[in-house]
mmCIF file of C-alpha atoms and ligand atoms in Angstrom:
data_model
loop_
_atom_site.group_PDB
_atom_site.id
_atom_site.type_symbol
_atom_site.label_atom_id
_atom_site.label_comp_id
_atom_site.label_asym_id
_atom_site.label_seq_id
_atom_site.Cartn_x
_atom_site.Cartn_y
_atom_site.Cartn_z
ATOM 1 C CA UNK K 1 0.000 0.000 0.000
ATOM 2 C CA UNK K 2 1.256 3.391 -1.229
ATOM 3 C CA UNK K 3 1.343 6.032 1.232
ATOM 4 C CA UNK K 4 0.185 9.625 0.486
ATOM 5 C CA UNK K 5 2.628 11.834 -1.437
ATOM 6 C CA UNK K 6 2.829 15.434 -2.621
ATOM 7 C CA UNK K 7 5.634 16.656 -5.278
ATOM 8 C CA UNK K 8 5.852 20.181 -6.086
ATOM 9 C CA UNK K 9 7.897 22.785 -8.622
ATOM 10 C CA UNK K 10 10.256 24.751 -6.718
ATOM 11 C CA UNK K 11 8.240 27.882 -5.394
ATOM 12 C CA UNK K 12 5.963 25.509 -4.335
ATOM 13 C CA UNK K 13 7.690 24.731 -1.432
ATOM 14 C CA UNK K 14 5.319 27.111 1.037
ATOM 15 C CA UNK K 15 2.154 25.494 -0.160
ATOM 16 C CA UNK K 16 2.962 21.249 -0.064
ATOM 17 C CA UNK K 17 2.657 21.107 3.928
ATOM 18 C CA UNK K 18 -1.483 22.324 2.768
ATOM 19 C CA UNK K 19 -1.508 19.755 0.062
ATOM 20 C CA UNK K 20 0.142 16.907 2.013
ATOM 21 C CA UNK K 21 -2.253 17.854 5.505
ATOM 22 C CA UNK K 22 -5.270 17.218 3.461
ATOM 23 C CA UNK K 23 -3.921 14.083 2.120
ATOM 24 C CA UNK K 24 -3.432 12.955 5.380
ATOM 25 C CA UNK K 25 -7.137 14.203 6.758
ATOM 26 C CA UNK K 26 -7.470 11.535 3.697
ATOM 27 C CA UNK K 27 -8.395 13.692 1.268
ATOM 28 C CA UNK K 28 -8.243 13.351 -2.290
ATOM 29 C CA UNK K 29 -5.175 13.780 -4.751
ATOM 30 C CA UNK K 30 -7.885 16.086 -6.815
ATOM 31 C CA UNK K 31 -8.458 18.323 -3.506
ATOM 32 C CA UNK K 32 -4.551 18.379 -2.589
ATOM 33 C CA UNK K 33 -3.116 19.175 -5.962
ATOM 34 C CA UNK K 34 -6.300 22.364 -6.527
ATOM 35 C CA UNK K 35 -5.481 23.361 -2.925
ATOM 36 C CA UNK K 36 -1.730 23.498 -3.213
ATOM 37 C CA UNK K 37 -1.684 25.268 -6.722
ATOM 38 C CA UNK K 38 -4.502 27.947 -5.426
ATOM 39 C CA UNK K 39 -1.949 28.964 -2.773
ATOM 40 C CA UNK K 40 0.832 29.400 -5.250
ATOM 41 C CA UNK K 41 -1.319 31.074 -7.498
ATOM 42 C CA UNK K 42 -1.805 33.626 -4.710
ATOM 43 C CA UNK K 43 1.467 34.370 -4.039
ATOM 44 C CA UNK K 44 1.952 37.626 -5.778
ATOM 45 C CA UNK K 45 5.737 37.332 -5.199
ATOM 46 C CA UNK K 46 5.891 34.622 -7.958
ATOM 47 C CA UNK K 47 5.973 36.352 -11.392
ATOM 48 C CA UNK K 48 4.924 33.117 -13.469
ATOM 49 C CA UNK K 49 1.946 32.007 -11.487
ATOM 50 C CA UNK K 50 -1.255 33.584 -10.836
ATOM 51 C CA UNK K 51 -1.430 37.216 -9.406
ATOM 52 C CA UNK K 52 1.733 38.366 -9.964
ATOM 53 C CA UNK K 53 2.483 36.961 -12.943
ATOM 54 C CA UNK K 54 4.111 38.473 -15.618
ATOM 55 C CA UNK K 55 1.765 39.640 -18.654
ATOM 56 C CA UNK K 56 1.734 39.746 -22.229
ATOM 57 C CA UNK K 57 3.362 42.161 -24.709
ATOM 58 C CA UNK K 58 0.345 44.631 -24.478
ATOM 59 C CA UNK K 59 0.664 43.923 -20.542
ATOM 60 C CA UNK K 60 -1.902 41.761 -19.610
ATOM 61 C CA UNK K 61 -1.815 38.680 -17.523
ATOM 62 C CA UNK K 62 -3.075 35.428 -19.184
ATOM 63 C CA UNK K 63 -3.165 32.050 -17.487
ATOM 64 C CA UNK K 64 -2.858 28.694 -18.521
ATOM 65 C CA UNK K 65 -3.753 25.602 -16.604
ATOM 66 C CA UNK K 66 -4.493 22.080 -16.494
ATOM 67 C CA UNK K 67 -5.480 19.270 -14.511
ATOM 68 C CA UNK K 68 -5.596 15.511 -14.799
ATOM 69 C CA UNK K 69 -7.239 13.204 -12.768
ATOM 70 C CA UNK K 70 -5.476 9.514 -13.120
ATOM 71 C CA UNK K 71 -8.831 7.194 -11.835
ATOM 72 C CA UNK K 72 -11.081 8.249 -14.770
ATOM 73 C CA UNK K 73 -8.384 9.888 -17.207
ATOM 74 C CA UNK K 74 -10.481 12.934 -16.810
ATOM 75 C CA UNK K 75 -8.778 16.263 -17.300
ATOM 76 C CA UNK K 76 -9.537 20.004 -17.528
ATOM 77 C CA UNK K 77 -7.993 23.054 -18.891
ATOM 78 C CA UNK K 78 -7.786 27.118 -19.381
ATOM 79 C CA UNK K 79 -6.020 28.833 -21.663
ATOM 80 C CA UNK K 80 -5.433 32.805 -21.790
ATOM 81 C CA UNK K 81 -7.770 33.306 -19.223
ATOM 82 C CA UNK K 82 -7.396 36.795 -17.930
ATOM 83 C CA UNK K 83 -8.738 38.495 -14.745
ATOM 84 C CA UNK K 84 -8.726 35.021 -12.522
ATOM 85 C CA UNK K 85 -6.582 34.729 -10.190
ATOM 86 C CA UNK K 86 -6.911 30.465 -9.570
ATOM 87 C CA UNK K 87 -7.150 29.373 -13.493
ATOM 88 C CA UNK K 88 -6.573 25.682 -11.614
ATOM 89 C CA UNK K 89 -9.941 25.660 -9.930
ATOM 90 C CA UNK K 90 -11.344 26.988 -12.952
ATOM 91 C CA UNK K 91 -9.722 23.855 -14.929
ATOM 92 C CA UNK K 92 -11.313 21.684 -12.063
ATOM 93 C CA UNK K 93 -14.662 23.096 -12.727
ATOM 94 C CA UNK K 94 -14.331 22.362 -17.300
ATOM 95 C CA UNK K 95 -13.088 18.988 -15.855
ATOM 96 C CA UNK K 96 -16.131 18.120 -13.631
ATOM 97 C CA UNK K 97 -19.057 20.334 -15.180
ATOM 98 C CA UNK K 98 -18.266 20.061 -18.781
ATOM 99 C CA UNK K 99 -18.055 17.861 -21.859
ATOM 100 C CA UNK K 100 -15.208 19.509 -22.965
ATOM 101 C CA UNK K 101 -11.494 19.701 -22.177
ATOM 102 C CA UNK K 102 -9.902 22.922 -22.831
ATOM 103 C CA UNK K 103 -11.866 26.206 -23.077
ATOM 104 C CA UNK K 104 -9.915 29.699 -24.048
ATOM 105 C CA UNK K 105 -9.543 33.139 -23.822
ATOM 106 C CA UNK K 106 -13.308 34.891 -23.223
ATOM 107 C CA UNK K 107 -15.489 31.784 -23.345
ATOM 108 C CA UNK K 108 -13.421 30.720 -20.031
ATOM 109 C CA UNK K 109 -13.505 33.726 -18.937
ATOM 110 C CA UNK K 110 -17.396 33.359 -19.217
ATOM 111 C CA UNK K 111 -17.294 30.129 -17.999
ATOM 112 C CA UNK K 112 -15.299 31.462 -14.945
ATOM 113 C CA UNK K 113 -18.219 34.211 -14.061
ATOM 114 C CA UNK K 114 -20.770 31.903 -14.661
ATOM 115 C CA UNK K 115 -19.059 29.376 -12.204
ATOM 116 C CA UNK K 116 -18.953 32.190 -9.818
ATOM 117 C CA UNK K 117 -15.796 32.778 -9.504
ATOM 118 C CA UNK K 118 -14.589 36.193 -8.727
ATOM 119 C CA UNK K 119 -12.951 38.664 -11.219
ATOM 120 C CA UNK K 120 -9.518 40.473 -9.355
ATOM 121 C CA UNK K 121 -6.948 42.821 -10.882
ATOM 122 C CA UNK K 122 -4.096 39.891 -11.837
ATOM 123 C CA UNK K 123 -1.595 42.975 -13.295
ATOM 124 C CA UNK K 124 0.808 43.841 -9.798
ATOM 125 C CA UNK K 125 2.696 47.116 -9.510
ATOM 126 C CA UNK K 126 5.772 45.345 -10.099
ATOM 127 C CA UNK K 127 5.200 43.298 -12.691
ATOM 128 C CA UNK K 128 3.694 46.443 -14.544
ATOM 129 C CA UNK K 129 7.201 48.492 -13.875
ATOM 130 C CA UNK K 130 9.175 44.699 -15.591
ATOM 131 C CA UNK K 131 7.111 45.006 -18.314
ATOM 132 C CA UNK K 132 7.809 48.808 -18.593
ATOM 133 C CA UNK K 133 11.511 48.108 -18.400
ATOM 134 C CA UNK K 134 10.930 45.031 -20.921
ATOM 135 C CA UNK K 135 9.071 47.734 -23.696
ATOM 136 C CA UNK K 136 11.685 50.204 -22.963
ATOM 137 C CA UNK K 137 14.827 47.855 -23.705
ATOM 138 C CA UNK K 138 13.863 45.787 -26.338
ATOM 139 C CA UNK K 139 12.634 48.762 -28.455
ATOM 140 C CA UNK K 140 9.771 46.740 -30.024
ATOM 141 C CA UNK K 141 6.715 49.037 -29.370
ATOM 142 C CA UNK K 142 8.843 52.255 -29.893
ATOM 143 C CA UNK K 143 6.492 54.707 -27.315
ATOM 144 C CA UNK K 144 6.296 54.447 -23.749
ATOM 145 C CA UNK K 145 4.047 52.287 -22.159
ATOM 146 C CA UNK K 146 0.963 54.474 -21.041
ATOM 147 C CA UNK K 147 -1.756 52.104 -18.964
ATOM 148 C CA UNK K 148 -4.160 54.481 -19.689
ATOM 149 C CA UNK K 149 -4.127 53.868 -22.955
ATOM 150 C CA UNK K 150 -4.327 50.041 -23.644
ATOM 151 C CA UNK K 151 -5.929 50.561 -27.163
ATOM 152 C CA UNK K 152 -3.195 52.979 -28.523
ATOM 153 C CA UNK K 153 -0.920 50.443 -26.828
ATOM 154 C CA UNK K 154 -2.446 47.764 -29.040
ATOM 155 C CA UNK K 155 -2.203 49.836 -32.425
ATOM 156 C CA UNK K 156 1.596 50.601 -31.845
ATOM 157 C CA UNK K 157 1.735 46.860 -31.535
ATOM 158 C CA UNK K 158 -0.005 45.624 -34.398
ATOM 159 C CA UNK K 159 2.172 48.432 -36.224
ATOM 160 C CA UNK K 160 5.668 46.908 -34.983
ATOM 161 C CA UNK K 161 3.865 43.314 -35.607
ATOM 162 C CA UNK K 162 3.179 44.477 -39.101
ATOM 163 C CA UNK K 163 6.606 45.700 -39.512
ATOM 164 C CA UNK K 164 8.805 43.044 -37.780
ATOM 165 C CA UNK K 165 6.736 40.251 -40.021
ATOM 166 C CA UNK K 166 6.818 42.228 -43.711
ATOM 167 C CA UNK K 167 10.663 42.453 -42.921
ATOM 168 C CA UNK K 168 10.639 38.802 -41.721
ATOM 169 C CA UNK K 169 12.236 39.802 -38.818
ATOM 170 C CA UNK K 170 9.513 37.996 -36.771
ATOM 171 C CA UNK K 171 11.533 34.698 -35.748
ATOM 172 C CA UNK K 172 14.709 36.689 -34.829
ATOM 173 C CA UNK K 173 12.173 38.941 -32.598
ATOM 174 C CA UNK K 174 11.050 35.564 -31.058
ATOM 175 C CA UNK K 175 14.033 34.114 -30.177
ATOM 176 C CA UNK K 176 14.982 37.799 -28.356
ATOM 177 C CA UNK K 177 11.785 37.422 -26.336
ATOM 178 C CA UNK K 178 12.022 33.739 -25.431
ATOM 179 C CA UNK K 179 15.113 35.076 -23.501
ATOM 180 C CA UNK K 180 12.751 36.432 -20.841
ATOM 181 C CA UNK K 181 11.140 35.293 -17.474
ATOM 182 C CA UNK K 182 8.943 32.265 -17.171
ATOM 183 C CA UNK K 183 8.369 29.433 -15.006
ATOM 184 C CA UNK K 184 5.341 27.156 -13.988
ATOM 185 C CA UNK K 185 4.189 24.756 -10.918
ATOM 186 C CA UNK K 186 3.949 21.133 -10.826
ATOM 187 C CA UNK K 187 2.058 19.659 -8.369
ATOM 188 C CA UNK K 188 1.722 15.849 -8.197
ATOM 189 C CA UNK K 189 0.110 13.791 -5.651
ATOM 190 C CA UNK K 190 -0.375 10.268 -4.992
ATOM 191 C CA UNK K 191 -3.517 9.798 -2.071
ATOM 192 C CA UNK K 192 -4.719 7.110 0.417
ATOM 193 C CA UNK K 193 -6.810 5.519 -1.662
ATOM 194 C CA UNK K 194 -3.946 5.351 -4.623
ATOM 195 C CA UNK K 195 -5.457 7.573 -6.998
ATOM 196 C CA UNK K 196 -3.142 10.048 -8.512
ATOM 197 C CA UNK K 197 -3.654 13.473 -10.169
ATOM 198 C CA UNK K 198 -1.666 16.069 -11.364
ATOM 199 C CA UNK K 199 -1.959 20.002 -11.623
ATOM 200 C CA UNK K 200 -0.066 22.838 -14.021
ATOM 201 C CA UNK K 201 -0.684 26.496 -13.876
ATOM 202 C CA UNK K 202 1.651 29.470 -15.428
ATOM 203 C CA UNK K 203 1.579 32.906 -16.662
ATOM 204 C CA UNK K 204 3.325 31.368 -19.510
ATOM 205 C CA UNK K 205 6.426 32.733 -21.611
ATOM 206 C CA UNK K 206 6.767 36.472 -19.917
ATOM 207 C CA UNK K 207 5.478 39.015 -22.784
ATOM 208 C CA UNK K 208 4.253 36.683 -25.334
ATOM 209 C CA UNK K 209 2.151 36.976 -28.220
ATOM 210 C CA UNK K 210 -1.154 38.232 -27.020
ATOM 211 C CA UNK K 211 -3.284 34.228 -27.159
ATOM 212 C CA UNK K 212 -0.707 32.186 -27.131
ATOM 213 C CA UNK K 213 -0.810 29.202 -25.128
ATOM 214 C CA UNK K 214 1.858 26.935 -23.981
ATOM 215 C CA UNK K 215 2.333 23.114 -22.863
ATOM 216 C CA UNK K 216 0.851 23.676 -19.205
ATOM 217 C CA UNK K 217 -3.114 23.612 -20.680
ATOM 218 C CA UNK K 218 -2.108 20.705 -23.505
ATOM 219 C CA UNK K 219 -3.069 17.126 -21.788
ATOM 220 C CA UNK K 220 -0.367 15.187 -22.957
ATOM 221 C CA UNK K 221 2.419 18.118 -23.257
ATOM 222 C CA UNK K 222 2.634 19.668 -19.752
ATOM 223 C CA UNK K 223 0.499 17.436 -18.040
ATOM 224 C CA UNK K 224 -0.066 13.922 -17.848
ATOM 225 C CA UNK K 225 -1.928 11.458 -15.367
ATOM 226 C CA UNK K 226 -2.949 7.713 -15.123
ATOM 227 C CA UNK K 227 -3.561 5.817 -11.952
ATOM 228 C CA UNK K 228 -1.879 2.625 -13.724
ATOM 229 C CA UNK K 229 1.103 4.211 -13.978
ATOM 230 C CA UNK K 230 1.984 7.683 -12.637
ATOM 231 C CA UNK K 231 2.315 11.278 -13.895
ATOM 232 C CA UNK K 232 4.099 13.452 -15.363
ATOM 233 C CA UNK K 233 4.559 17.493 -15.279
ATOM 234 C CA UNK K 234 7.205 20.100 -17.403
ATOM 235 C CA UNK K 235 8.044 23.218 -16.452
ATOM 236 C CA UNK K 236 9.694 25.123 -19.296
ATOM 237 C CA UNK K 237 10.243 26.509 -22.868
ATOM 238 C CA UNK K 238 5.970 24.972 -23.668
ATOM 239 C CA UNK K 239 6.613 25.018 -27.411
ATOM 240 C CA UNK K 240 9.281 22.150 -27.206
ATOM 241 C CA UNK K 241 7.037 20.357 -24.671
ATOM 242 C CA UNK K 242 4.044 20.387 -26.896
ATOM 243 C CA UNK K 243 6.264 19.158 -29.904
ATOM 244 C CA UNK K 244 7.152 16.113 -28.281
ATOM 245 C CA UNK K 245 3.846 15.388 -26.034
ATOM 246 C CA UNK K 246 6.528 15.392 -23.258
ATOM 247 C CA UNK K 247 4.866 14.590 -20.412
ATOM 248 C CA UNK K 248 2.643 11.471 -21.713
ATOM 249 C CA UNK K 249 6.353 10.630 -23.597
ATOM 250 C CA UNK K 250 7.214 9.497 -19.611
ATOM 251 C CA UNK K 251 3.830 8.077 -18.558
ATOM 252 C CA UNK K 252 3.961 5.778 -21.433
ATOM 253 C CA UNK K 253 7.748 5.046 -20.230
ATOM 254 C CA UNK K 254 6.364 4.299 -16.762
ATOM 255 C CA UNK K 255 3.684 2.006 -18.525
ATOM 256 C CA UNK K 256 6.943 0.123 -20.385
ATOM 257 C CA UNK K 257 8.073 -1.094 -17.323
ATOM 258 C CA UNK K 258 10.645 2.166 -16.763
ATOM 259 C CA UNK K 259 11.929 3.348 -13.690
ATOM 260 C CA UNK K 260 11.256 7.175 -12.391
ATOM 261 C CA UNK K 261 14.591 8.024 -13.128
ATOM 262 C CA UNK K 262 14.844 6.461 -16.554
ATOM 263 C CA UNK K 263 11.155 8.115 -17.857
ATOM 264 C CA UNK K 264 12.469 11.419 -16.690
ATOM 265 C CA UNK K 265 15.751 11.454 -18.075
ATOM 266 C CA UNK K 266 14.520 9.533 -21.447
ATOM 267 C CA UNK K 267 11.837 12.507 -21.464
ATOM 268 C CA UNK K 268 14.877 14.966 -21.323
ATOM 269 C CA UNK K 269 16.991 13.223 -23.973
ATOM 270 C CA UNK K 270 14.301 13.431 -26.275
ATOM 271 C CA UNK K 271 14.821 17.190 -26.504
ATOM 272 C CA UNK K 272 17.585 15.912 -28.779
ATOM 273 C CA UNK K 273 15.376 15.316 -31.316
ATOM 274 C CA UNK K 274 14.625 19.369 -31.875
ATOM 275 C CA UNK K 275 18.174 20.389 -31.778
ATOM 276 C CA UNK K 276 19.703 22.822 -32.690
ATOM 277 C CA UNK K 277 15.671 24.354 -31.426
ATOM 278 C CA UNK K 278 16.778 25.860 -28.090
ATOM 279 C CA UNK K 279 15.077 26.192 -24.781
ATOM 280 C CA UNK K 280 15.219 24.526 -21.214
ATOM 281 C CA UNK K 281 12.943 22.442 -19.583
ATOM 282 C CA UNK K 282 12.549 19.925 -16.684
ATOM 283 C CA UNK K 283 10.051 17.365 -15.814
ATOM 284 C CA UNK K 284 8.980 15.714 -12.420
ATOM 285 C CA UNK K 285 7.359 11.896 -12.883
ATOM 286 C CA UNK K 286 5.768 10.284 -10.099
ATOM 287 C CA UNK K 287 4.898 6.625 -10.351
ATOM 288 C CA UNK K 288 2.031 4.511 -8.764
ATOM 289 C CA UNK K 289 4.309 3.272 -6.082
ATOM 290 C CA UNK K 290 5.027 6.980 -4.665
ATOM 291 C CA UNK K 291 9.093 7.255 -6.241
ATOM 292 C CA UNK K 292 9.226 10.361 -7.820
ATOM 293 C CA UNK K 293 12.197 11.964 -9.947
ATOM 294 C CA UNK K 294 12.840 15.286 -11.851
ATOM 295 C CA UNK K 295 15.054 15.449 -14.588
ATOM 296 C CA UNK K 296 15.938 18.838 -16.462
ATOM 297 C CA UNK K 297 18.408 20.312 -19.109
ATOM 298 C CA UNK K 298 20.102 22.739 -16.924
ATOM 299 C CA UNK K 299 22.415 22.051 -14.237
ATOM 300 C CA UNK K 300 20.962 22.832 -10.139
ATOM 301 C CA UNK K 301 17.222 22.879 -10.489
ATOM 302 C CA UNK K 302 15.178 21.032 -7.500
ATOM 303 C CA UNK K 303 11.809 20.053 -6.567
ATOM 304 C CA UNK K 304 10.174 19.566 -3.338
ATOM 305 C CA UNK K 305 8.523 16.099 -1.755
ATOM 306 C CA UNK K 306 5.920 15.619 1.177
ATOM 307 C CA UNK K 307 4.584 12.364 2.687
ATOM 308 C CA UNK K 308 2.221 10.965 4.482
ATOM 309 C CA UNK K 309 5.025 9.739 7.254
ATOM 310 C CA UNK K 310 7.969 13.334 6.638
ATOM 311 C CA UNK K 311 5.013 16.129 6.096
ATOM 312 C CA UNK K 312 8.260 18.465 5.960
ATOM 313 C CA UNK K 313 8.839 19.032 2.249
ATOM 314 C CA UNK K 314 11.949 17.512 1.222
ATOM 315 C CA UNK K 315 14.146 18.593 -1.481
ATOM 316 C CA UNK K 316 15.416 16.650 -4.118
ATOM 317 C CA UNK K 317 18.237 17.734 -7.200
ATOM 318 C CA UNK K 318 16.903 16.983 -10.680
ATOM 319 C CA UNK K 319 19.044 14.905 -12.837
ATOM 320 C CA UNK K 320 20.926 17.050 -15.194
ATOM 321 C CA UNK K 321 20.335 16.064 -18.985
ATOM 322 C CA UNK K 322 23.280 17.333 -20.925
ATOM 323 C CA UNK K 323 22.115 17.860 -23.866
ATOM 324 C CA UNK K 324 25.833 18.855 -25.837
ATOM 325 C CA UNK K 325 24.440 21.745 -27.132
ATOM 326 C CA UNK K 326 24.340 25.696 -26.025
ATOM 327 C CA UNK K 327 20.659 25.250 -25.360
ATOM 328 C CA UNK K 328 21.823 25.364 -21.435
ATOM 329 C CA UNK K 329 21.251 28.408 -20.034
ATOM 330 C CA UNK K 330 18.468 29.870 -21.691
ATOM 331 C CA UNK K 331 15.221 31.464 -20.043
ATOM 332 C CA UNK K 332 15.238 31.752 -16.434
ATOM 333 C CA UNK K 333 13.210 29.166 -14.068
ATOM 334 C CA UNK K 334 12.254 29.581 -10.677
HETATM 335 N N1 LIG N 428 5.892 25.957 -19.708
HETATM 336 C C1 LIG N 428 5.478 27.335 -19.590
HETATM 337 C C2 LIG N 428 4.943 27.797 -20.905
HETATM 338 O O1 LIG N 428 5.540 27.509 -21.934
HETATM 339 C C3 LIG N 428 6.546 28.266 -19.126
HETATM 340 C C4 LIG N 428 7.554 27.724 -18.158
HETATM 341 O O2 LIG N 428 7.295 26.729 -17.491
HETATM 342 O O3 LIG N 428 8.639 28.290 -18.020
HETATM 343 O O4 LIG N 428 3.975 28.495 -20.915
#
């Protein structure tokens, strides 16, 4: 018999000793894994999650999230949902109250109020002044950045957007961008009763394209969940992830027979395959009988692990894919 388990991203360290208290009140995976994401979502001091998180290139925050329940192989997702602050619980809701998977942009936004949950204010006073500095520096939208004035905001955008892709400067203005802040959380959990679920939520890539989503709300990219076997969650650069169904590449590992170690590590390697495509990522996998591993591309990244038995989250070193390439080193993860 498996004993309860929590595994979270790194900045999710203040939130597992929630997660892995309701686990032991015998609560279920589902309920830990919302419960611990809501509280990182909270925490304005993280610019990738939730409040606090850093917006788009017209400097608004959009959220991505997902979650997968392993029993039924149910899942739910959000994707460039703006003025929520806990996209996860909104993900919960598509998941239990809907036919569908994923809903974006306004209609779960619309979804969201009809749900009940509450619109807040997502854009903080200092991610505003990053994004300032980030307009400023990179010269793309050649004014200052007035928030007064989100439509003429827009129009100098779609005028630089215009420009950059007639002089098909667009990818080289991508790969400048890409160079910015990002990160996500992970949280996995494993509960009494052995059913496992897994939960993703992220501002995304910091300044992105206005609508674009990344691997966190894409079942099968940054999140992945089957009670058979385990699950699996990325943090990173979501384009790659989504390219190579990353995180369901190390379930199905698990469902070969693999170790922890070997699905995340395998998971890494495959990066490989979009050389000389550059970006970082990691990936924690947790499997049915509570191990649970992270593996990443860059060297000192961690995780955090709470049981039923050491409710103290525990830290643990990812294993350190070297990928023998410059891709190291790129973006910025916390
Ligand atoms: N995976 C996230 C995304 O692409 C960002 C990150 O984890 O750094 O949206």
């Amino acid at each position: 018999m498996v004993k309860a388990l929590i595994a979270g991203t790194i900045r999710a360290d203040h939130a597992l000793p929630t997660g892995i208290a309701l686990l032991r009140k015998g609560k279920s995976a589902i309920d830990a894994v919302e419960a611990t994401v809501r509280l990182v979502e909270d925490n304005e001091d993280d610019w990738t999650v939730g409040l606090g998180g850093l917006p788009n290139l017209l400097g608004e925050v959009e959220l991505d999230a997902s979650i997968m329940d392993g029993k039924t192989l149910r899942a739910g997702a959000v994707a460039g949902i703006k003025h929520y602050k806990n996209p996860i619980s909104i993900a919960r809701k598509v998941m239990e109250e809907t036919p569908h998977i994923l809903l974006v942009g306004e209609g779960a936004e619309l979804f969201a109020r009809v749900m009940g949950f509450q619109e807040t204010p997502l854009l903080t006073q200092t991610a505003r002044d990053i994004h300032q500095d980030f307009l400023q520096k990179k010269g793309i939208v050649k004014y200052p950045y007035d928030t007064e004035d989100t439509l003429k905001l827009k129009e100098r955008y779609y005028k630089s957007f215009q420009h950059l892709v007639k002089d098909e400067k667009l990818m080289s203005w991508y790969r400048r961008y890409v160079e910015t802040t990002h990160g996500t959380v992970n949280v996995l959990a494993v509960d009494k009763e052995q059913h496992i679920c897994c939960g993703v939520s992220t501002s995304g890539l910091s300044f992105k394209f206005p609508g674009r989503a990344g691997d966190s709300p894409v079942i099968g990219a940054g999140n992945y969940a089957d009670d058979r076997y385990g699950a699996a969650a990325c943090v990173g650069t979501g384009e790659l992830v989504i390219r190579l169904s990353l995180a369901r590449i190390a379930v199905y590992e698990l469902s070969k027979g693999a170790t922890v170690e070997e699905a995340a590590t395998t998971a890494i390697s495959s990066l490989r395959d979009l050389l000389p495509d550059k970006g970082s990522v990691s990936i924690i996998v947790l499997d049915k009988a509570g191990n649970v591993c992270g593996a990443c591309n860059w060297q000192d990244y961690y995780f955090w692990v709470a049981t039923e038995d050491n409710p103290k989250p525990q830290k643990q070193k990812c294993i350190f894919v070297d990928l023998k390439s410059e891709v190291n080193g790129v973006g910025y993860h916390r």
